[in-house]
mmCIF file of C-alpha atoms in Angstrom:
data_model
loop_
_atom_site.group_PDB
_atom_site.id
_atom_site.type_symbol
_atom_site.label_atom_id
_atom_site.label_comp_id
_atom_site.label_asym_id
_atom_site.label_seq_id
_atom_site.Cartn_x
_atom_site.Cartn_y
_atom_site.Cartn_z
ATOM 1 C CA MET A 297 32.428 13.216 -2.690
ATOM 2 C CA SER A 298 29.636 14.423 -4.878
ATOM 3 C CA ARG A 299 26.163 13.367 -4.327
ATOM 4 C CA ARG A 300 26.028 11.010 -7.204
ATOM 5 C CA THR A 301 29.099 9.314 -6.119
ATOM 6 C CA GLY A 302 27.599 8.881 -2.613
ATOM 7 C CA LYS A 303 24.440 7.287 -3.929
ATOM 8 C CA LEU A 304 26.476 4.946 -6.213
ATOM 9 C CA LYS A 305 28.378 3.926 -3.194
ATOM 10 C CA LEU A 306 25.239 3.223 -1.262
ATOM 11 C CA THR A 307 23.687 1.355 -4.037
ATOM 12 C CA LEU A 308 26.677 -1.020 -4.037
ATOM 13 C CA LEU A 309 26.605 -1.406 -0.244
ATOM 14 C CA LEU A 310 22.966 -2.292 -0.520
ATOM 15 C CA VAL A 311 23.429 -5.010 -3.148
ATOM 16 C CA SER A 312 26.208 -6.243 -0.742
ATOM 17 C CA SER A 313 23.877 -6.782 2.019
ATOM 18 C CA LEU A 314 21.926 -9.032 -0.101
ATOM 19 C CA THR A 315 24.657 -11.506 -0.106
ATOM 20 C CA ILE A 316 24.885 -12.048 3.729
ATOM 21 C CA MET A 317 21.162 -12.038 4.264
ATOM 22 C CA SER A 318 20.287 -14.708 1.502
ATOM 23 C CA ILE A 319 21.494 -17.452 3.754
ATOM 24 C CA ILE A 320 20.925 -16.505 7.353
ATOM 25 C CA THR A 321 17.703 -14.412 7.375
ATOM 26 C CA ILE A 322 15.491 -17.467 7.656
ATOM 27 C CA SER A 323 17.613 -19.179 10.380
ATOM 28 C CA PRO A 324 15.311 -18.655 13.163
ATOM 29 C CA ALA A 325 12.558 -19.896 11.580
ATOM 30 C CA LEU A 326 14.058 -23.482 10.885
ATOM 31 C CA PRO A 327 12.773 -25.262 14.135
ATOM 32 C CA GLN A 328 9.133 -24.209 13.045
ATOM 33 C CA MET A 329 9.854 -25.397 9.553
ATOM 34 C CA ALA A 330 10.851 -28.751 10.998
ATOM 35 C CA ILE A 331 7.565 -29.257 13.025
ATOM 36 C CA ALA A 332 5.530 -27.687 9.752
ATOM 37 C CA PHE A 333 7.020 -30.549 7.635
ATOM 38 C CA SER A 334 7.470 -33.088 10.281
ATOM 39 C CA ASN A 335 5.496 -35.506 7.914
ATOM 40 C CA VAL A 336 8.081 -35.427 5.218
ATOM 41 C CA PRO A 337 10.722 -38.177 5.400
ATOM 42 C CA ASN A 338 14.183 -36.835 6.581
ATOM 43 C CA ALA A 339 12.368 -33.455 7.288
ATOM 44 C CA ALA A 340 14.995 -32.391 9.956
ATOM 45 C CA PHE A 341 17.787 -32.821 7.488
ATOM 46 C CA LEU A 342 16.045 -31.198 4.665
ATOM 47 C CA VAL A 343 15.098 -28.224 6.469
ATOM 48 C CA LYS A 344 19.014 -27.584 7.375
ATOM 49 C CA LEU A 345 19.650 -28.214 3.907
ATOM 50 C CA VAL A 346 17.232 -25.157 3.176
ATOM 51 C CA LEU A 347 19.603 -23.020 5.122
ATOM 52 C CA THR A 348 22.897 -24.272 3.333
ATOM 53 C CA ILE A 349 22.045 -25.212 -0.414
ATOM 54 C CA PRO A 350 22.399 -21.480 -1.465
ATOM 55 C CA ALA A 351 25.860 -21.699 -0.486
ATOM 56 C CA LEU A 352 26.599 -24.496 -2.686
ATOM 57 C CA MET A 353 24.885 -23.019 -5.569
ATOM 58 C CA ILE A 354 26.874 -19.581 -5.157
ATOM 59 C CA ALA A 355 29.836 -21.682 -5.206
ATOM 60 C CA VAL A 356 28.770 -23.722 -8.429
ATOM 61 C CA PHE A 357 27.560 -20.488 -10.380
ATOM 62 C CA SER A 358 29.732 -17.673 -9.339
ATOM 63 C CA PRO A 359 32.556 -18.602 -11.884
ATOM 64 C CA ILE A 360 29.969 -18.774 -14.727
ATOM 65 C CA THR A 361 28.650 -15.380 -13.655
ATOM 66 C CA GLY A 362 32.417 -14.016 -13.857
ATOM 67 C CA ARG A 363 32.766 -15.507 -17.423
ATOM 68 C CA LEU A 364 29.254 -13.812 -18.653
ATOM 69 C CA ILE A 365 29.899 -10.425 -17.251
ATOM 70 C CA ASP A 366 33.533 -10.344 -18.707
ATOM 71 C CA ARG A 367 31.709 -10.882 -22.228
ATOM 72 C CA HIS A 368 28.312 -9.152 -21.947
ATOM 73 C CA GLY A 369 28.782 -6.391 -19.417
ATOM 74 C CA ARG A 370 27.767 -6.129 -15.669
ATOM 75 C CA LEU A 371 24.642 -4.346 -15.198
ATOM 76 C CA LYS A 372 22.085 -6.271 -17.198
ATOM 77 C CA ILE A 373 23.096 -9.530 -15.403
ATOM 78 C CA LEU A 374 23.025 -7.750 -12.042
ATOM 79 C CA ARG A 375 19.429 -6.437 -12.521
ATOM 80 C CA LEU A 376 18.435 -9.952 -13.811
ATOM 81 C CA SER A 377 19.795 -11.407 -10.474
ATOM 82 C CA LEU A 378 17.999 -8.954 -8.454
ATOM 83 C CA ALA A 379 14.630 -9.941 -9.849
ATOM 84 C CA LEU A 380 15.458 -13.405 -9.614
ATOM 85 C CA TYR A 381 16.496 -12.988 -6.032
ATOM 86 C CA ALA A 382 13.137 -11.676 -5.052
ATOM 87 C CA ILE A 383 11.153 -14.121 -7.060
ATOM 88 C CA ALA A 384 13.131 -17.156 -5.570
ATOM 89 C CA GLY A 385 13.695 -15.772 -1.975
ATOM 90 C CA THR A 386 10.020 -14.988 -1.457
ATOM 91 C CA SER A 387 8.877 -18.330 -2.871
ATOM 92 C CA GLY A 388 9.092 -19.934 0.613
ATOM 93 C CA PHE A 389 6.121 -17.808 1.816
ATOM 94 C CA PHE A 390 3.850 -19.388 -0.812
ATOM 95 C CA LEU A 391 5.059 -22.704 -1.321
ATOM 96 C CA ASN A 392 3.492 -25.889 0.806
ATOM 97 C CA ASN A 393 6.116 -28.384 -0.564
ATOM 98 C CA LEU A 394 9.388 -28.641 1.080
ATOM 99 C CA TYR A 395 11.168 -30.021 -2.247
ATOM 100 C CA LEU A 396 9.829 -26.933 -3.996
ATOM 101 C CA ILE A 397 11.229 -24.852 -1.284
ATOM 102 C CA LEU A 398 14.589 -26.519 -1.652
ATOM 103 C CA LEU A 399 14.475 -25.779 -5.376
ATOM 104 C CA SER A 400 13.682 -22.135 -4.688
ATOM 105 C CA ARG A 401 16.525 -21.987 -2.444
ATOM 106 C CA ALA A 402 18.961 -23.313 -5.032
ATOM 107 C CA VAL A 403 17.699 -20.652 -7.408
ATOM 108 C CA LEU A 404 18.299 -18.101 -4.751
ATOM 109 C CA GLY A 405 21.816 -19.252 -4.511
ATOM 110 C CA LEU A 406 22.085 -18.615 -8.259
ATOM 111 C CA ALA A 407 21.002 -15.053 -7.881
ATOM 112 C CA VAL A 408 23.231 -14.420 -5.059
ATOM 113 C CA GLY A 409 26.207 -15.963 -7.068
ATOM 114 C CA MET A 410 25.571 -13.677 -9.842
ATOM 115 C CA SER A 411 25.017 -10.369 -7.812
ATOM 116 C CA MET A 412 27.978 -10.964 -5.437
ATOM 117 C CA THR A 413 30.391 -11.494 -8.179
ATOM 118 C CA ILE A 414 29.129 -8.459 -9.924
ATOM 119 C CA VAL A 415 29.261 -6.276 -6.924
ATOM 120 C CA ILE A 416 32.793 -6.963 -6.000
ATOM 121 C CA THR A 417 33.812 -6.586 -9.881
ATOM 122 C CA LEU A 418 32.112 -3.364 -9.990
ATOM 123 C CA ILE A 419 33.986 -2.097 -6.880
ATOM 124 C CA ALA A 420 37.328 -2.881 -8.567
ATOM 125 C CA ASP A 421 35.810 -1.369 -11.896
ATOM 126 C CA TYR A 422 34.892 1.997 -10.192
ATOM 127 C CA PHE A 423 37.605 2.401 -7.760
ATOM 128 C CA GLU A 424 41.304 2.574 -7.535
ATOM 129 C CA GLY A 425 44.182 2.918 -5.163
ATOM 130 C CA ILE A 426 43.476 4.170 -1.483
ATOM 131 C CA GLU A 427 39.707 4.796 -2.474
ATOM 132 C CA ARG A 428 39.217 1.205 -3.255
ATOM 133 C CA GLN A 429 41.058 0.100 -0.249
ATOM 134 C CA LYS A 430 38.720 2.199 2.035
ATOM 135 C CA PHE A 431 35.487 1.255 0.212
ATOM 136 C CA VAL A 432 36.376 -2.674 0.359
ATOM 137 C CA GLY A 433 36.761 -2.449 4.044
ATOM 138 C CA ILE A 434 33.365 -0.527 4.329
ATOM 139 C CA GLN A 435 31.766 -3.033 2.213
ATOM 140 C CA ILE A 436 32.574 -6.072 4.142
ATOM 141 C CA ALA A 437 31.681 -3.993 7.543
ATOM 142 C CA PHE A 438 28.298 -3.180 5.881
ATOM 143 C CA MET A 439 27.685 -6.866 5.018
ATOM 144 C CA SER A 440 28.378 -7.877 8.719
ATOM 145 C CA ILE A 441 26.018 -5.089 10.071
ATOM 146 C CA GLY A 442 23.157 -6.120 7.629
ATOM 147 C CA GLY A 443 23.809 -9.902 8.733
ATOM 148 C CA ILE A 444 23.040 -8.610 12.445
ATOM 149 C CA LEU A 445 19.985 -6.547 11.501
ATOM 150 C CA PHE A 446 18.544 -9.164 8.845
ATOM 151 C CA THR A 447 18.782 -12.061 11.434
ATOM 152 C CA GLY A 448 17.139 -9.980 13.937
ATOM 153 C CA LEU A 449 14.271 -8.999 11.849
ATOM 154 C CA GLY A 450 14.247 -12.711 10.761
ATOM 155 C CA GLY A 451 13.674 -13.865 14.405
ATOM 156 C CA LEU A 452 10.851 -11.151 14.836
ATOM 157 C CA LEU A 453 9.202 -12.423 11.962
ATOM 158 C CA ALA A 454 9.514 -16.026 12.664
ATOM 159 C CA ASP A 455 7.696 -15.375 15.899
ATOM 160 C CA VAL A 456 4.614 -14.464 13.741
ATOM 161 C CA GLY A 457 5.154 -17.467 11.588
ATOM 162 C CA TRP A 458 7.649 -19.477 9.843
ATOM 163 C CA ARG A 459 6.847 -18.190 6.400
ATOM 164 C CA TYR A 460 7.308 -14.431 7.096
ATOM 165 C CA PRO A 461 11.057 -14.068 7.166
ATOM 166 C CA PHE A 462 10.846 -15.325 3.372
ATOM 167 C CA LEU A 463 9.040 -11.756 2.961
ATOM 168 C CA ILE A 464 12.646 -10.029 3.641
ATOM 169 C CA TYR A 465 13.702 -10.966 0.249
ATOM 170 C CA LEU A 466 11.440 -8.485 -1.295
ATOM 171 C CA PHE A 467 14.125 -5.971 -0.024
ATOM 172 C CA SER A 468 15.968 -6.583 -3.441
ATOM 173 C CA LEU A 469 13.087 -5.029 -5.301
ATOM 174 C CA LEU A 470 13.812 -1.793 -3.379
ATOM 175 C CA VAL A 471 17.655 -2.141 -4.408
ATOM 176 C CA LEU A 472 16.878 -2.763 -8.144
ATOM 177 C CA PRO A 473 15.796 0.771 -9.093
ATOM 178 C CA LEU A 474 18.765 2.143 -7.424
ATOM 179 C CA THR A 475 20.871 0.105 -9.800
ATOM 180 C CA ILE A 476 19.145 1.672 -12.814
ATOM 181 C CA LEU A 477 19.444 5.207 -11.511
ATOM 182 C CA TYR A 478 22.973 5.303 -10.113
ATOM 183 C CA LEU A 479 25.072 2.560 -11.544
ATOM 184 C CA GLN A 480 26.725 2.794 -14.981
ATOM 185 C CA GLU A 481 28.354 0.274 -17.067
ATOM 186 C CA PRO A 482 32.091 0.308 -16.694
ATOM 187 C CA ALA A 483 34.074 0.868 -19.961
ATOM 188 C CA VAL A 484 36.211 -1.791 -19.238
ATOM 189 C CA ALA A 485 33.424 -4.457 -19.396
ATOM 190 C CA ALA A 486 32.499 -3.019 -22.927
ATOM 191 C CA LYS A 487 36.210 -3.321 -24.304
ATOM 192 C CA THR A 488 36.414 -7.109 -23.262
ATOM 193 C CA ASN A 489 33.621 -8.283 -25.551
ATOM 194 C CA GLY A 490 35.194 -10.576 -28.230
ATOM 195 C CA MET A 491 38.586 -10.743 -26.876
ATOM 196 C CA LYS A 492 40.452 -13.925 -27.641
ATOM 197 C CA THR A 493 43.961 -13.408 -26.635
ATOM 198 C CA PRO A 494 44.721 -15.400 -23.334
ATOM 199 C CA ILE A 495 45.330 -13.228 -20.480
ATOM 200 C CA LYS A 496 47.855 -14.136 -17.910
ATOM 201 C CA VAL A 497 46.847 -13.996 -14.097
ATOM 202 C CA PRO A 498 49.573 -14.250 -11.290
ATOM 203 C CA SER A 499 49.680 -17.736 -9.911
ATOM 204 C CA ILE A 500 49.434 -16.645 -6.293
ATOM 205 C CA ILE A 501 45.893 -15.814 -6.785
ATOM 206 C CA TRP A 502 45.138 -19.723 -6.196
ATOM 207 C CA MET A 503 46.924 -19.044 -3.013
ATOM 208 C CA LEU A 504 44.441 -16.688 -1.965
ATOM 209 C CA PHE A 505 41.375 -18.806 -3.389
ATOM 210 C CA ILE A 506 42.568 -21.670 -1.297
ATOM 211 C CA ASN A 507 43.275 -19.533 1.667
ATOM 212 C CA THR A 508 39.804 -17.993 1.428
ATOM 213 C CA MET A 509 38.260 -21.514 1.585
ATOM 214 C CA LEU A 510 40.345 -22.431 4.689
ATOM 215 C CA MET A 511 39.173 -19.248 6.338
ATOM 216 C CA TRP A 512 35.711 -19.911 6.048
ATOM 217 C CA ILE A 513 36.103 -23.633 6.863
ATOM 218 C CA ILE A 514 37.499 -22.893 10.133
ATOM 219 C CA PHE A 515 35.472 -19.379 10.925
ATOM 220 C CA PHE A 516 32.085 -21.231 10.262
ATOM 221 C CA ILE A 517 32.983 -23.467 13.336
ATOM 222 C CA ILE A 518 31.573 -20.517 15.423
ATOM 223 C CA PRO A 519 28.077 -20.132 14.028
ATOM 224 C CA VAL A 520 27.663 -23.837 13.698
ATOM 225 C CA GLN A 521 29.151 -25.285 16.747
ATOM 226 C CA ILE A 522 29.155 -22.155 19.416
ATOM 227 C CA PRO A 523 25.151 -22.882 20.238
ATOM 228 C CA PHE A 524 25.846 -26.355 21.256
ATOM 229 C CA TYR A 525 29.078 -25.375 23.163
ATOM 230 C CA LEU A 526 27.494 -22.621 25.202
ATOM 231 C CA LYS A 527 24.518 -25.186 26.039
ATOM 232 C CA ALA A 528 27.159 -27.424 27.251
ATOM 233 C CA ILE A 529 28.739 -24.933 29.484
ATOM 234 C CA GLY A 530 25.084 -24.047 31.106
ATOM 235 C CA VAL A 531 24.094 -21.300 28.810
ATOM 236 C CA GLU A 532 20.175 -22.099 28.364
ATOM 237 C CA LYS A 533 18.994 -18.728 26.860
ATOM 238 C CA ASN A 534 18.907 -18.767 23.031
ATOM 239 C CA ALA A 535 18.905 -14.805 23.354
ATOM 240 C CA LEU A 536 22.252 -15.057 24.676
ATOM 241 C CA ILE A 537 23.527 -17.277 22.185
ATOM 242 C CA GLY A 538 22.233 -15.083 19.552
ATOM 243 C CA ALA A 539 23.868 -12.096 21.241
ATOM 244 C CA GLY A 540 27.158 -13.722 21.416
ATOM 245 C CA ILE A 541 27.343 -14.683 17.536
ATOM 246 C CA ALA A 542 26.058 -11.063 16.981
ATOM 247 C CA ILE A 543 28.878 -9.412 19.172
ATOM 248 C CA SER A 544 31.408 -11.705 16.954
ATOM 249 C CA THR A 545 29.849 -10.335 13.917
ATOM 250 C CA ALA A 546 30.061 -6.877 15.027
ATOM 251 C CA ALA A 547 33.816 -7.233 15.712
ATOM 252 C CA SER A 548 34.372 -8.439 12.482
ATOM 253 C CA ALA A 549 32.479 -5.325 11.165
ATOM 254 C CA ILE A 550 34.885 -3.131 13.226
ATOM 255 C CA SER A 551 38.116 -4.576 11.991
ATOM 256 C CA SER A 552 36.869 -4.486 8.379
ATOM 257 C CA PHE A 553 35.685 -0.747 8.740
ATOM 258 C CA PHE A 554 39.328 -0.038 9.888
ATOM 259 C CA TYR A 555 40.966 -2.261 7.296
ATOM 260 C CA SER A 556 42.196 0.683 5.109
ATOM 261 C CA LYS A 557 44.182 2.145 8.093
ATOM 262 C CA ILE A 558 45.597 -1.282 9.031
ATOM 263 C CA LYS A 559 46.611 -1.788 5.331
ATOM 264 C CA GLY A 560 48.440 1.663 5.306
ATOM 265 C CA TYR A 561 50.793 0.042 7.773
ATOM 266 C CA PHE A 562 51.099 -3.644 6.974
ATOM 267 C CA SER A 563 51.578 -5.659 3.782
ATOM 268 C CA PHE A 564 48.834 -8.182 2.469
ATOM 269 C CA LEU A 565 50.839 -11.157 3.917
ATOM 270 C CA PHE A 566 51.569 -9.763 7.372
ATOM 271 C CA ILE A 567 47.740 -9.039 7.632
ATOM 272 C CA PHE A 568 46.710 -12.702 7.158
ATOM 273 C CA ALA A 569 49.453 -13.400 9.889
ATOM 274 C CA MET A 570 47.827 -11.180 12.322
ATOM 275 C CA GLY A 571 44.372 -12.038 11.461
ATOM 276 C CA TYR A 572 45.076 -15.867 11.964
ATOM 277 C CA LEU A 573 46.746 -14.985 15.262
ATOM 278 C CA LEU A 574 43.920 -13.512 16.494
ATOM 279 C CA MET A 575 41.734 -16.274 15.520
ATOM 280 C CA ALA A 576 44.001 -18.644 16.906
ATOM 281 C CA ALA A 577 43.920 -16.870 20.251
ATOM 282 C CA GLY A 578 39.991 -16.759 20.213
ATOM 283 C CA PHE A 579 39.586 -20.399 19.455
ATOM 284 C CA SER A 580 41.882 -21.517 22.087
ATOM 285 C CA PHE A 581 39.989 -19.248 24.676
ATOM 286 C CA ILE A 582 36.886 -20.867 23.490
ATOM 287 C CA ALA A 583 38.385 -24.243 24.106
ATOM 288 C CA VAL A 584 39.282 -23.443 27.838
ATOM 289 C CA ALA A 585 36.226 -21.306 28.709
ATOM 290 C CA HIS A 586 33.715 -22.120 31.108
ATOM 291 C CA THR A 587 31.866 -18.870 31.295
ATOM 292 C CA TYR A 588 29.620 -17.119 28.591
ATOM 293 C CA THR A 589 31.560 -13.822 29.152
ATOM 294 C CA LEU A 590 35.115 -15.616 28.151
ATOM 295 C CA VAL A 591 33.456 -17.149 25.404
ATOM 296 C CA VAL A 592 32.153 -13.800 23.907
ATOM 297 C CA VAL A 593 35.473 -12.300 24.269
ATOM 298 C CA ALA A 594 36.896 -15.302 22.409
ATOM 299 C CA MET A 595 34.479 -14.889 19.609
ATOM 300 C CA MET A 596 35.338 -11.124 19.412
ATOM 301 C CA LEU A 597 38.991 -11.974 19.208
ATOM 302 C CA SER A 598 38.081 -14.348 16.121
ATOM 303 C CA GLY A 599 35.876 -11.683 14.623
ATOM 304 C CA PHE A 600 38.561 -9.128 14.716
ATOM 305 C CA GLY A 601 40.833 -11.616 12.878
ATOM 306 C CA MET A 602 38.271 -12.610 10.208
ATOM 307 C CA GLY A 603 37.151 -9.144 9.729
ATOM 308 C CA MET A 604 40.418 -7.856 8.604
ATOM 309 C CA MET A 605 41.374 -10.938 6.269
ATOM 310 C CA ILE A 606 38.108 -10.798 4.332
ATOM 311 C CA PRO A 607 38.702 -7.290 2.832
ATOM 312 C CA ASN A 608 42.392 -8.119 2.549
ATOM 313 C CA THR A 609 41.643 -11.085 0.325
ATOM 314 C CA ASN A 610 39.176 -8.991 -1.811
ATOM 315 C CA MET A 611 41.693 -5.985 -2.003
ATOM 316 C CA TRP A 612 44.625 -8.500 -3.310
ATOM 317 C CA VAL A 613 42.395 -10.211 -5.773
ATOM 318 C CA MET A 614 41.137 -6.825 -7.011
ATOM 319 C CA LYS A 615 44.791 -5.762 -7.505
ATOM 320 C CA ILE A 616 46.416 -8.569 -9.365
ATOM 321 C CA ALA A 617 43.262 -9.556 -11.474
ATOM 322 C CA PRO A 618 43.744 -8.024 -15.018
ATOM 323 C CA PRO A 619 40.563 -5.852 -15.653
ATOM 324 C CA GLU A 620 39.760 -8.094 -18.939
ATOM 325 C CA VAL A 621 39.474 -11.333 -16.843
ATOM 326 C CA ARG A 622 38.399 -9.475 -13.351
ATOM 327 C CA GLY A 623 34.967 -10.901 -13.367
ATOM 328 C CA LYS A 624 36.216 -14.457 -14.071
ATOM 329 C CA GLU A 625 38.744 -14.297 -11.101
ATOM 330 C CA ILE A 626 36.372 -12.568 -8.788
ATOM 331 C CA GLY A 627 33.650 -15.341 -9.639
ATOM 332 C CA LYS A 628 36.339 -17.782 -8.516
ATOM 333 C CA LEU A 629 36.889 -16.075 -5.485
ATOM 334 C CA ALA A 630 33.166 -16.247 -4.571
ATOM 335 C CA THR A 631 33.263 -19.983 -5.248
ATOM 336 C CA PHE A 632 36.022 -20.689 -2.784
ATOM 337 C CA TRP A 633 34.257 -18.325 -0.304
ATOM 338 C CA PHE A 634 31.039 -20.261 -0.262
ATOM 339 C CA LEU A 635 32.496 -23.726 -0.637
ATOM 340 C CA GLY A 636 34.242 -23.164 2.661
ATOM 341 C CA GLN A 637 31.107 -22.067 4.304
ATOM 342 C CA PHE A 638 29.367 -25.196 2.813
ATOM 343 C CA LEU A 639 32.162 -27.660 3.649
ATOM 344 C CA SER A 640 32.734 -26.455 6.998
ATOM 345 C CA PRO A 641 30.334 -28.645 8.922
ATOM 346 C CA ILE A 642 31.078 -31.751 6.634
ATOM 347 C CA VAL A 643 34.800 -31.317 7.523
ATOM 348 C CA ILE A 644 34.277 -30.860 11.179
ATOM 349 C CA PHE A 645 31.726 -33.726 11.587
ATOM 350 C CA PRO A 646 34.170 -36.626 11.449
ATOM 351 C CA VAL A 647 36.536 -34.664 14.030
ATOM 352 C CA LEU A 648 33.588 -34.327 16.232
ATOM 353 C CA LYS A 649 33.243 -38.094 16.318
ATOM 354 C CA SER A 650 36.719 -38.450 17.710
ATOM 355 C CA LEU A 651 37.019 -35.452 19.772
ATOM 356 C CA SER A 652 35.169 -33.241 22.431
ATOM 357 C CA LEU A 653 33.826 -29.962 20.964
ATOM 358 C CA SER A 654 36.514 -28.185 23.251
ATOM 359 C CA SER A 655 39.281 -30.361 21.865
ATOM 360 C CA THR A 656 38.037 -29.448 18.225
ATOM 361 C CA PHE A 657 38.312 -25.763 18.775
ATOM 362 C CA MET A 658 41.691 -26.428 20.449
ATOM 363 C CA LEU A 659 42.909 -28.313 17.284
ATOM 364 C CA ALA A 660 41.510 -25.570 14.987
ATOM 365 C CA ALA A 661 43.472 -23.135 17.187
ATOM 366 C CA GLY A 662 46.748 -24.938 16.559
ATOM 367 C CA PHE A 663 46.089 -25.075 12.832
ATOM 368 C CA LEU A 664 45.306 -21.308 12.641
ATOM 369 C CA LEU A 665 48.493 -20.675 14.523
ATOM 370 C CA LEU A 666 50.340 -22.551 12.122
ATOM 371 C CA LEU A 667 48.747 -20.470 9.188
ATOM 372 C CA SER A 668 49.826 -17.383 11.028
ATOM 373 C CA LEU A 669 53.238 -18.694 11.230
ATOM 374 C CA GLY A 670 53.271 -19.628 7.593
ATOM 375 C CA PHE A 671 52.268 -16.360 6.493
ATOM 376 C CA LEU A 672 54.681 -14.278 8.744
ATOM 377 C CA ILE A 673 57.559 -16.558 7.363
ATOM 378 C CA PHE A 674 56.415 -15.944 3.869
ATOM 379 C CA HIS A 675 56.004 -12.218 4.570
ATOM 380 C CA PHE A 676 59.638 -12.124 5.441
ATOM 381 C CA SER A 677 60.832 -14.310 2.524
ATOM 382 C CA LYS A 678 62.271 -12.870 -0.668
ATOM 383 C CA ALA A 679 59.261 -14.631 -2.642
ATOM 384 C CA GLY A 680 56.609 -12.879 -0.277
ATOM 385 C CA LYS A 681 58.342 -9.425 -0.840
ATOM 386 C CA ILE A 682 57.908 -10.031 -4.376
ATOM 387 C CA ALA A 683 54.396 -11.489 -4.167
ATOM 388 C CA ALA A 684 52.843 -8.756 -2.093
ATOM 389 C CA GLN A 685 54.305 -5.749 -4.479
#
């Protein structure tokens, strides 16, 4: 690998890390924010919305970005998004109005929707075959590790004051010059300007989009509900709760890193079947666990499963999306990705009103097992063999 190619890959990985840090970086500061804005009506709810509203905006604006980059190219819009990311992200450090902070977080989501869609599209543009397969796995692993590091840094800065984690968003200004130095506009982007002929996309791509949303709705039960579950079984230290979630994220990073090797042996459909089976095992163990150690092991199983399915989805969409409309289709993928994260607590809330937390995890495990069996049957069917080619 040449030095320039290495710098190009590092730049793409650094842009990718901005996606995961956009939402979770300020998470440790939320309790202090709730106290700081306690005089605002519904402050507790609005502060939680500060965390989640970027996901909604990413879901809404990613398809628009996809269409724009197919028409006007990738890099100008990417550089605009990185500048907007820094401005909107750091606004929370300076603003004294909770509603203005919410607005700035919505703009941050717009910036992330742009950058995430573009970086996945660029990976598909720059790489092919086994090299793309390897890099997609490394990208997801890098994002997971970045999530662990940025959350830890956010926690340290939150101990200084709730505003300080917002300064982490200045990181995008360090990445911006690298995109100017080491990224080049792909030829495919220039060729698509002005094209009016409809491009046909394989219909199975919609199965991948919907499956992505389901993956995130279910997997996001862990970061949202596990803190409450661990408290219920007697774990009092927040550091242990954070460490457990970090270990789950690390497990996801490990399986993502080795995705290329896994894909060398199994089809797309079979990897989904394995991933959902690991998640089902993890969720069922959580449902019956009464010790911290067993819950962490269970979360690791879930992380392993999720870690192989995310690059599997990205890789399949890159493979079947025609280059002329690649940005638009990857924009849709980003929409369903973050829509799943946003919807997860909304979907689970009515279930928790009827069932205990352990029963909710067991119900989710049953649904995950059905998904695993569904993909296994599809894998062995004639239609599945054609679809996975």
